[in-house]
Amino acid sequence: MSRKIVVIGGGIVGVSTAYFLSHHHSKPSVTLIEASSIAAGASGKAGGLLALDWHGSDTASLARLSYELHASLADKHSGRERWGYRELNTVEISCQAGKTRNGRPTGVPNWVNPDTVLKVGSLGTPRTTAQIHPRRFCEALIQECKDLEIIIAHARKVLLSGDKSAIGVETEVNGEVKIIEADTVVVAAGPWTTKLLPNVPISTQRAHSITVQTAEPASPHALFTSIRTENGNVVTPEIYPRVDEIYACGDLDTNAPLPKLAREVQVDEERCREIKENVGLISDLLKEGVVTCMQACYLPYSEIGPGPSIGWVPGMKNVAVAAGHSCWGICNGPGTGKVMSELVCEDKISSAKVETLDPSRYTQ
Ligand SMILES: Cc1cc2nc3c(=O)[nH]c(=O)nc-3n(C[C@H](O)[C@H](O)[C@H](O)COP(=O)(O)OP(=O)(O)OC[C@H]3O[C@@H](n4cnc5c(N)ncnc54)[C@H](O)[C@@H]3O)c2cc1C
């Protein structure tokens, strides 16, 4: 009899898990439950940078697998056109607002005002860094799932039998409660994971970002900046040019509690205006560009490092978790989906070494 698997969460981790489960040769029945809409949280509002070899020993193998999967998924499903997959240079740049030098130091993209640059260094080449548009990736991958059932509802509880085996998920839409039966549940609810699994502690902080329409496209250089402003403050926005816009994000903020639903996340427009002002200090293209989106989302991270929690949940049977990917969830999403499909369908992860990410570390 085929397995009945429910995945909770339609961010990049849940979507990738649903994709690889739905393509698994054992042909399980797969349902994805999402409370708002696909990629409503950080997975729709992240930068989308992918890095091959920037990761610590606990996630290095997962990141390598995921980097390869990003490339092969793009080949298989026309990702260059559909979700803007492309290789790019990544640059670290220190700048000072106002004129500091003459000439253009080597390695500075032509859309950065050269006279503001103090120091520049390469962090990645098109062989080691790439990018995607994360929301478009999630929306396209959902379309490529085989026979996936999608339910838009808030998952309130993972239901367990007397011996703590998964038997389903209690959901709610507009006050109406419904039980979705399952023999296996995967919780991939990003920063909301702990609300469903109190013994998997995932913390979170809000971050703002903007997209900017510019007069001409910027060259494919991701920028990690450190900018000394005119009043002496140092700000560190990250800037990711895409095919048809430029994305920039600012610092994390600590004083905004996580709302119940991703669609209820509050945007502080003042923070978005600050990002625009700061990136405009080093680029006339960005200064003169028009902000097309102001947004905020919550970064999920494991309270006890290292890396995300990936594995069976201790004290439960047939309940798995994949959450807490911190600033590398877009990069490591497909790899996580692949290893979750192996765990759930084969009870053995073979594509990557993720033993140290097992959630049993919380109970030790
Ligand atoms: C500003 C910023 C920039 C970033 N840039 C990058 C980057 O360039 N590269 C990179 O690799 N990573 C980046 N990240 C990190 C990345 O965005 C996250 O690690 C990743 O999106 C997490 O994905 P997720 O699927 O675990 O969680 P989420 O994207 O938060 O998805 C969780 C989903 O679960 C749903 N959900 C939650 N609870 C329930 C429930 N009870 N019932 C039903 N559905 C539920 C939510 O609605 C949501 O859609 C960035 C993060 C931020 C904040």
Coordinates of C-alpha atoms and ligand atoms in Angstrom, one line a residue:
M1 CA 0.0 0.0 0.0
S2 CA 1.4 3.4 -0.9
R3 CA 2.5 5.8 1.9
K4 CA 0.4 8.8 2.7
I5 CA 2.8 11.6 3.5
V6 CA 1.8 15.2 4.6
V7 CA 4.4 18.0 4.3
I8 CA 3.6 21.1 6.4
G9 CA 5.0 24.3 5.0
G10 CA 5.2 25.7 1.4
G11 CA 8.6 27.4 1.7
I12 CA 11.6 26.2 -0.2
V13 CA 12.2 23.4 2.2
G14 CA 8.7 22.1 2.1
V15 CA 8.3 22.6 -1.6
S16 CA 11.6 20.8 -2.3
T17 CA 10.7 17.9 0.0
A18 CA 7.3 17.6 -1.8
Y19 CA 9.1 17.6 -5.2
F20 CA 11.5 14.8 -4.3
L21 CA 8.9 12.8 -2.5
S22 CA 6.5 13.1 -5.5
H23 CA 9.3 11.9 -7.8
H24 CA 10.4 9.0 -5.6
H25 CA 10.2 5.6 -7.2
S26 CA 8.0 4.2 -4.4
K27 CA 5.3 6.6 -5.5
P28 CA 3.9 7.8 -2.2
S29 CA 0.8 9.9 -2.0
V30 CA 2.0 13.4 -1.1
T31 CA 0.0 16.3 0.4
L32 CA 1.4 19.8 1.1
I33 CA -0.3 22.0 3.7
E34 CA 0.5 25.7 3.5
A35 CA -1.2 28.3 5.7
S36 CA -0.8 31.4 3.5
S37 CA 0.5 30.8 -0.1
I38 CA 3.6 29.1 -1.7
A39 CA 6.7 31.0 -0.6
A40 CA 4.8 33.4 1.6
G41 CA 7.7 33.6 4.1
A42 CA 11.4 34.0 3.8
S43 CA 11.5 31.7 0.8
G44 CA 9.7 34.3 -1.3
K45 CA 11.6 37.3 0.0
A46 CA 15.2 36.1 0.2
G47 CA 18.1 37.2 -2.0
G48 CA 18.6 33.8 -3.7
L49 CA 22.4 33.5 -3.5
L50 CA 23.8 30.0 -3.9
A51 CA 27.4 29.1 -2.7
L52 CA 29.2 25.9 -3.3
D53 CA 31.9 26.0 -0.7
W54 CA 31.3 28.6 1.9
H55 CA 29.8 26.2 4.5
G56 CA 31.1 24.7 7.7
S57 CA 31.7 21.0 8.1
D58 CA 28.2 20.2 9.3
T59 CA 26.5 21.5 6.2
A60 CA 29.3 21.2 3.6
S61 CA 28.0 17.9 2.1
L62 CA 24.4 19.1 2.1
A63 CA 25.5 22.3 0.4
R64 CA 27.5 20.5 -2.3
L65 CA 24.5 18.2 -3.1
S66 CA 22.1 21.2 -3.1
Y67 CA 24.4 23.3 -5.4
E68 CA 24.5 20.4 -7.9
L69 CA 20.7 19.9 -7.6
H70 CA 20.1 23.6 -8.3
A71 CA 22.0 23.3 -11.5
S72 CA 20.4 20.0 -12.6
L73 CA 16.8 21.3 -11.7
A74 CA 17.5 24.4 -13.8
D75 CA 18.6 22.2 -16.7
K76 CA 15.6 19.9 -16.4
H77 CA 12.9 22.4 -15.9
S78 CA 14.2 25.5 -17.8
G79 CA 15.2 27.3 -14.6
R80 CA 17.3 29.9 -16.4
E81 CA 14.1 31.3 -18.0
R82 CA 11.6 30.3 -15.3
W83 CA 13.4 31.3 -12.1
G84 CA 16.5 33.3 -13.2
Y85 CA 19.1 30.6 -12.4
R86 CA 22.5 31.9 -13.4
E87 CA 26.1 31.7 -12.3
L88 CA 27.6 35.0 -11.0
N89 CA 30.6 36.7 -9.4
T90 CA 30.4 37.5 -5.7
V91 CA 32.3 40.5 -4.4
E92 CA 33.1 41.9 -1.0
I93 CA 33.3 45.6 -1.1
S94 CA 34.2 48.4 1.5
C95 CA 33.0 51.8 0.6
Q96 CA 32.8 55.3 2.0
A97 CA 30.0 57.7 1.1
G98 CA 31.3 60.6 -0.9
K99 CA 34.4 60.8 -3.0
T100 CA 37.5 59.0 -1.7
R101 CA 39.6 58.2 -4.8
N102 CA 40.0 58.5 -8.5
G103 CA 39.9 55.6 -11.0
R104 CA 38.1 52.2 -10.8
P105 CA 39.8 49.5 -8.8
T106 CA 39.8 46.1 -10.5
G107 CA 36.9 43.9 -9.7
V108 CA 34.4 46.7 -9.0
P109 CA 31.2 46.2 -11.1
N110 CA 30.5 49.1 -13.5
W111 CA 27.2 50.0 -11.6
V112 CA 29.1 50.9 -8.4
N113 CA 30.4 54.4 -8.2
P114 CA 34.2 53.7 -8.2
D115 CA 35.1 56.8 -6.2
T116 CA 33.4 55.4 -3.1
V117 CA 35.3 52.2 -3.0
L118 CA 38.0 51.7 -0.4
K119 CA 38.6 47.9 -0.8
V120 CA 37.3 45.1 -3.0
G121 CA 37.8 41.4 -2.9
S122 CA 36.4 38.3 -4.7
L123 CA 34.3 35.9 -2.6
G124 CA 33.1 33.7 -5.4
T125 CA 33.3 33.1 -9.2
P126 CA 30.7 31.8 -11.6
R127 CA 32.1 28.3 -10.8
T128 CA 31.3 28.7 -7.1
T129 CA 28.4 31.1 -6.8
A130 CA 25.1 31.3 -8.5
Q131 CA 21.6 32.8 -7.9
I132 CA 17.9 32.1 -8.3
H133 CA 14.7 34.1 -7.8
P134 CA 13.5 32.2 -4.8
R135 CA 9.8 32.8 -5.1
R136 CA 9.8 31.9 -8.8
F137 CA 11.8 28.8 -8.0
C138 CA 9.2 27.6 -5.4
E139 CA 6.3 28.3 -7.7
A140 CA 7.8 26.5 -10.6
L141 CA 8.9 23.5 -8.6
I142 CA 5.4 23.1 -7.2
Q143 CA 4.2 22.8 -10.8
E144 CA 6.8 20.1 -11.5
C145 CA 5.6 17.9 -8.6
K146 CA 3.9 14.7 -9.7
D147 CA 0.3 14.3 -8.4
L148 CA 0.8 16.6 -5.5
E149 CA -2.3 17.6 -3.4
I150 CA -2.0 21.2 -2.0
I151 CA -4.2 22.3 0.8
I152 CA -4.2 25.9 1.9
A153 CA -5.0 25.7 5.6
H154 CA -3.3 26.3 8.9
A155 CA -1.9 23.1 10.4
R156 CA -2.7 23.3 14.1
K157 CA -1.4 20.0 15.4
V158 CA 0.4 16.9 14.3
L159 CA -1.9 14.1 15.5
L160 CA -0.3 11.0 17.1
S161 CA -1.7 7.6 18.1
G162 CA -1.2 6.1 21.6
D163 CA 2.3 4.8 20.7
K164 CA 3.2 8.3 19.4
S165 CA 3.0 7.4 15.7
A166 CA 1.8 10.0 13.2
I167 CA -1.8 9.5 12.2
G168 CA -2.6 12.9 10.6
V169 CA -2.7 16.7 10.9
E170 CA -5.4 18.9 12.3
T171 CA -6.0 21.9 10.1
E172 CA -8.1 25.0 10.3
V173 CA -9.5 27.3 7.6
N174 CA -11.8 30.2 8.6
G175 CA -12.7 28.5 11.9
E176 CA -13.5 25.1 10.2
V177 CA -11.4 22.3 11.6
K178 CA -10.5 19.3 9.4
I179 CA -8.3 16.2 9.9
I180 CA -5.9 15.2 7.1
E181 CA -5.0 11.6 7.6
A182 CA -1.3 10.6 7.1
D183 CA 1.1 7.8 8.1
T184 CA 4.1 10.2 7.9
V185 CA 4.3 13.9 8.6
V186 CA 7.2 16.2 7.6
V187 CA 7.3 19.5 9.4
A188 CA 9.0 22.2 7.2
A189 CA 7.4 25.3 8.7
G190 CA 10.5 27.4 8.9
P191 CA 10.4 29.8 11.9
W192 CA 6.9 28.4 12.9
T193 CA 8.2 24.9 13.4
T194 CA 8.5 25.1 17.2
K195 CA 4.8 25.9 17.4
L196 CA 4.1 22.4 16.0
L197 CA 7.1 20.6 17.5
P198 CA 8.0 22.2 20.9
N199 CA 11.0 19.9 21.3
V200 CA 12.7 21.4 18.1
P201 CA 13.7 24.9 19.1
I202 CA 13.9 27.2 16.1
S203 CA 14.4 30.9 16.7
T204 CA 13.8 33.8 14.4
Q205 CA 14.5 37.4 13.5
R206 CA 12.8 39.7 11.1
A207 CA 14.7 41.2 8.1
H208 CA 13.6 43.8 5.5
S209 CA 14.4 43.9 1.8
I210 CA 13.5 45.8 -1.3
T211 CA 13.5 45.3 -5.1
V212 CA 14.5 48.2 -7.4
Q213 CA 13.7 48.7 -11.0
T214 CA 16.7 50.4 -12.7
A215 CA 17.2 52.2 -16.0
E216 CA 19.4 49.4 -17.2
P217 CA 20.2 45.9 -15.9
A218 CA 23.2 45.5 -13.6
S219 CA 26.0 43.0 -14.3
P220 CA 25.7 39.7 -12.5
H221 CA 27.8 40.6 -9.4
A222 CA 26.4 39.8 -5.9
L223 CA 27.8 42.4 -3.5
F224 CA 28.5 42.0 0.3
T225 CA 29.0 45.6 1.3
S226 CA 30.3 47.5 4.2
I227 CA 29.5 51.2 3.8
R228 CA 30.6 54.0 6.0
T229 CA 27.9 56.6 5.8
E230 CA 28.4 60.4 6.0
N231 CA 27.5 60.4 9.7
G232 CA 30.1 57.7 10.4
N233 CA 27.8 54.7 10.8
V234 CA 28.7 51.4 9.1
V235 CA 25.9 49.6 7.2
T236 CA 26.1 46.3 5.5
P237 CA 23.4 45.8 2.9
E238 CA 23.7 42.8 0.5
I239 CA 22.9 43.5 -3.1
Y240 CA 21.8 40.9 -5.7
P241 CA 21.2 42.1 -9.3
R242 CA 18.7 39.8 -11.1
V243 CA 17.8 39.7 -14.7
D244 CA 15.0 42.2 -14.4
E245 CA 15.5 44.0 -11.1
I246 CA 18.0 44.5 -8.2
Y247 CA 17.3 43.0 -4.8
A248 CA 18.9 44.5 -1.6
C249 CA 18.4 43.5 2.0
G250 CA 19.4 45.1 5.3
D251 CA 20.2 44.0 8.9
L252 CA 18.1 41.7 11.1
D253 CA 15.8 43.4 13.7
T254 CA 15.0 41.9 17.1
N255 CA 11.9 43.6 18.3
A256 CA 9.2 42.2 16.1
P257 CA 7.6 39.0 17.3
L258 CA 6.7 36.3 14.8
P259 CA 3.0 36.6 13.8
K260 CA 0.7 33.6 13.5
L261 CA 0.8 33.6 9.7
A262 CA 3.4 34.5 7.0
R263 CA 0.9 36.8 5.3
E264 CA 0.5 38.8 8.6
V265 CA 4.2 39.9 8.7
Q266 CA 4.5 43.6 9.2
V267 CA 6.7 45.7 7.0
D268 CA 8.4 48.8 8.5
E269 CA 8.7 51.0 5.4
E270 CA 11.2 53.2 7.1
R271 CA 13.7 50.3 7.2
C272 CA 13.1 49.7 3.5
R273 CA 13.7 53.4 2.7
E274 CA 17.0 53.2 4.7
I275 CA 18.1 50.2 2.6
K276 CA 17.4 52.2 -0.6
E277 CA 19.2 55.2 0.8
N278 CA 22.3 53.2 1.8
V279 CA 22.7 51.3 -1.5
G280 CA 22.2 54.6 -3.3
L281 CA 25.3 55.9 -1.5
I282 CA 27.5 53.6 -3.6
S283 CA 25.5 53.3 -6.9
D284 CA 23.9 56.0 -9.0
L285 CA 22.0 53.2 -10.8
L286 CA 20.4 52.2 -7.6
K287 CA 19.9 55.8 -6.3
E288 CA 18.0 56.7 -9.4
G289 CA 16.1 53.4 -9.5
V290 CA 12.5 53.0 -8.4
V291 CA 11.5 50.8 -5.5
T292 CA 9.1 48.2 -6.7
C293 CA 8.6 46.2 -3.5
M294 CA 9.2 46.7 0.2
Q295 CA 9.0 43.5 2.2
A296 CA 9.9 41.7 5.4
C297 CA 10.2 38.1 6.5
Y298 CA 11.6 35.9 9.3
L299 CA 14.9 34.1 9.2
P300 CA 14.7 30.7 10.9
Y301 CA 17.7 29.3 12.8
S302 CA 18.3 26.4 15.2
E303 CA 18.7 27.6 18.7
I304 CA 21.4 25.0 19.3
G305 CA 23.8 25.1 16.3
P306 CA 25.1 23.9 14.0
G307 CA 22.9 24.2 10.9
P308 CA 19.3 23.2 10.4
S309 CA 17.4 20.3 12.0
I310 CA 17.0 17.4 9.6
G311 CA 15.7 14.0 10.7
W312 CA 13.1 12.1 12.6
V313 CA 11.7 13.9 15.6
P314 CA 12.7 12.3 18.9
G315 CA 9.8 10.9 21.0
M316 CA 7.6 10.5 17.9
K317 CA 7.2 7.9 15.2
N318 CA 7.1 8.8 11.5
V319 CA 7.3 12.6 12.2
A320 CA 10.3 14.2 10.5
V321 CA 11.5 17.8 10.6
A322 CA 13.5 20.0 8.2
A323 CA 13.8 23.5 9.5
G324 CA 16.2 26.2 10.8
H325 CA 18.3 26.8 7.7
S326 CA 19.4 30.3 8.7
C327 CA 20.8 32.4 5.9
W328 CA 21.4 29.3 3.6
G329 CA 17.8 27.9 3.2
I330 CA 17.6 28.9 -0.5
C331 CA 21.0 27.4 -1.2
N332 CA 20.4 24.2 0.8
G333 CA 16.6 23.8 0.1
P334 CA 16.8 21.3 -2.8
G335 CA 19.5 19.2 -1.0
T336 CA 17.3 19.1 2.1
G337 CA 14.3 18.0 0.0
K338 CA 16.3 15.2 -1.5
V339 CA 17.6 13.9 1.8
M340 CA 14.1 14.2 3.4
S341 CA 12.7 12.0 0.6
E342 CA 15.3 9.4 1.2
L343 CA 14.7 9.5 5.0
V344 CA 11.0 9.2 4.7
C345 CA 10.8 6.6 1.8
E346 CA 14.0 4.6 2.5
D347 CA 14.6 5.3 6.2
K348 CA 18.3 6.1 5.3
I349 CA 19.9 9.2 4.0
S350 CA 22.5 8.4 1.3
S351 CA 23.0 11.5 -0.8
A352 CA 24.7 13.7 1.8
K353 CA 26.3 13.5 5.3
V354 CA 23.8 15.2 7.7
E355 CA 24.2 13.1 10.8
T356 CA 25.2 16.1 13.0
L357 CA 22.0 17.9 12.0
D358 CA 19.8 15.2 13.5
P359 CA 17.2 16.7 15.9
S360 CA 18.1 14.1 18.6
R361 CA 20.9 16.6 19.5
Y362 CA 18.3 18.6 21.3
T363 CA 17.6 15.8 23.7
Q364 CA 21.2 14.9 24.5
Ligands
LIG1 C1 16.6 38.9 4.1 C2 17.0 37.5 3.8 C3 17.8 37.1 2.7 C4 18.1 35.8 2.5 N1 18.9 35.5 1.5 C5 19.3 34.2 1.3 C6 20.1 33.8 0.2 O1 20.5 34.7 -0.6 N2 20.5 32.5 0.0 C7 20.1 31.6 0.9 O2 20.5 30.4 0.7 N3 19.2 31.9 1.9 C8 18.8 33.1 2.1 N4 18.0 33.5 3.2 C9 17.5 32.4 4.1 C10 16.3 31.7 3.5 O3 15.4 32.6 3.1 C11 15.7 30.8 4.5 O4 16.6 29.9 5.2 C12 14.6 29.9 3.9 O5 13.7 30.6 3.1 C13 13.8 29.1 4.9 O6 12.9 28.3 4.2 P1 11.8 27.4 4.9 O7 11.0 26.7 3.9 O8 12.5 26.6 6.0 O9 10.9 28.5 5.7 P2 9.9 29.6 5.2 O10 10.3 30.2 3.9 O11 9.6 30.5 6.3 O12 8.6 28.7 4.9 C14 7.8 28.2 5.9 C15 6.4 28.1 5.3 O13 5.6 27.3 6.3 C16 4.3 27.8 6.3 N5 3.8 27.5 7.6 C17 4.3 27.8 8.8 N6 3.5 27.2 9.8 C18 2.5 26.6 9.2 C19 1.4 25.8 9.7 N7 1.2 25.7 11.0 N8 0.5 25.3 8.7 C20 0.8 25.5 7.4 N9 1.8 26.2 6.9 C21 2.7 26.7 7.8 C22 4.5 29.3 6.2 O14 3.4 30.0 5.8 C23 5.7 29.4 5.2 O15 5.2 29.5 3.8 C24 17.6 34.8 3.4 C25 16.8 35.1 4.5 C26 16.5 36.4 4.7 C27 15.6 36.8 5.9

